[in-house]
């Protein structure tokens, strides 16, 4: 069975190119949603739907808030690994959380920490 993607064996961050590409995709999606809000607002205004003021308010908020959020997200970089909170599972009672490598003879070193 052949694998297409390599196995990730480090905690290395994605390349800057991949980070930039993912931010571009998010930006384009958010700006597309803004365009949908504009088109939807104009269609609803022509159709004279019930609660028109509410629909136009929601579309207007989408057209104002989405570009602001899109720019903030597009200019933001992911959190660095040293600042990311990670949950470490608790060790079983009577076991150490530190593992020592085995010696070439196959014996392990027993150390109290």
Coordinates of C-alpha atoms in Angstrom, one line a residue:
X1 CA 0.0 0.0 0.0
X2 CA 1.6 3.2 -1.2
X3 CA 1.2 6.5 0.7
X4 CA 1.0 9.8 -1.1
X5 CA 1.7 12.0 1.9
X6 CA 4.8 11.7 4.0
X7 CA 4.4 10.9 7.7
X8 CA 4.9 13.9 9.9
X9 CA 7.6 13.0 12.5
X10 CA 8.3 16.5 13.9
X11 CA 6.5 19.4 15.4
X12 CA 7.6 21.6 12.6
X13 CA 5.2 24.3 11.5
X14 CA 3.9 24.4 7.9
X15 CA 6.0 26.3 5.5
X16 CA 5.4 30.0 5.1
X17 CA 4.0 29.4 1.6
X18 CA 1.4 27.0 2.9
X19 CA 0.4 29.4 5.7
X20 CA 0.1 32.2 3.2
X21 CA -2.0 30.0 0.8
X22 CA -4.4 29.0 3.6
X23 CA -4.8 32.7 4.6
X24 CA -5.5 33.6 0.9
X25 CA -8.2 30.9 0.7
X26 CA -9.9 32.1 3.9
X27 CA -9.8 35.7 2.6
X28 CA -11.3 34.8 -0.7
X29 CA -14.1 32.8 1.0
X30 CA -15.0 35.6 3.3
X31 CA -15.0 38.2 0.6
X32 CA -17.2 35.9 -1.6
X33 CA -19.6 35.7 1.3
X34 CA -19.6 39.5 1.4
X35 CA -20.5 39.6 -2.3
X36 CA -23.4 37.1 -1.6
X37 CA -24.6 39.5 1.2
X38 CA -24.6 42.4 -1.3
X39 CA -26.5 40.4 -4.0
X40 CA -28.9 38.9 -1.5
X41 CA -29.7 42.3 0.0
X42 CA -30.4 43.8 -3.4
X43 CA -32.6 40.9 -4.4
X44 CA -34.6 41.0 -1.2
X45 CA -35.1 44.8 -1.5
X46 CA -36.6 44.3 -5.0
X47 CA -38.8 41.4 -3.9
X48 CA -40.3 43.4 -0.9
X49 CA -40.1 40.4 1.5
X50 CA -41.6 40.5 5.0
X51 CA -39.3 41.9 7.7
X52 CA -37.2 43.6 4.9
X53 CA -35.5 45.9 7.4
X54 CA -34.2 42.9 9.4
X55 CA -32.8 41.2 6.3
X56 CA -31.2 44.4 5.0
X57 CA -29.7 45.0 8.4
X58 CA -28.2 41.5 8.5
X59 CA -26.8 41.8 4.9
X60 CA -25.4 45.3 5.7
X61 CA -23.7 43.9 8.9
X62 CA -22.2 41.1 6.8
X63 CA -20.9 43.6 4.2
X64 CA -19.3 45.7 6.9
X65 CA -18.0 43.1 9.3
X66 CA -16.8 40.4 6.9
X67 CA -14.1 42.6 5.2
X68 CA -12.8 43.7 8.5
X69 CA -12.6 40.1 9.8
X70 CA -11.1 38.9 6.5
X71 CA -8.2 41.4 6.6
X72 CA -7.5 40.6 10.3
X73 CA -7.4 36.8 9.6
X74 CA -5.4 37.2 6.4
X75 CA -2.7 39.2 8.2
X76 CA -2.5 36.9 11.2
X77 CA -0.1 34.1 11.5
X78 CA -0.8 30.8 13.3
X79 CA 0.1 30.5 17.0
X80 CA 3.6 29.3 17.6
X81 CA 4.0 25.9 19.1
X82 CA 5.6 27.2 22.3
X83 CA 2.6 29.4 23.0
X84 CA 0.0 26.8 22.2
X85 CA -1.7 25.1 25.1
X86 CA -1.6 21.3 25.0
X87 CA -3.3 18.9 27.3
X88 CA -0.9 16.2 28.5
X89 CA -2.5 13.0 29.7
X90 CA -1.9 12.0 33.3
X91 CA 0.4 9.1 33.9
X92 CA -1.0 5.9 35.5
X93 CA -0.4 5.6 39.3
X94 CA 3.1 4.1 40.0
X95 CA 4.5 5.0 36.6
X96 CA 7.0 7.6 35.7
X97 CA 6.3 10.2 32.9
X98 CA 10.0 10.0 31.9
X99 CA 10.9 7.2 29.6
X100 CA 14.5 6.1 29.2
X101 CA 15.8 4.4 26.1
X102 CA 16.9 0.8 26.3
X103 CA 20.5 -0.1 26.5
X104 CA 22.1 -2.1 23.5
X105 CA 21.9 -5.2 25.7
X106 CA 18.1 -4.9 25.9
X107 CA 18.2 -4.1 29.7
X108 CA 16.5 -0.9 31.0
X109 CA 17.9 1.4 33.6
X110 CA 15.6 1.9 36.5
X111 CA 15.9 5.4 37.8
X112 CA 13.7 7.0 40.5
X113 CA 12.8 10.6 39.6

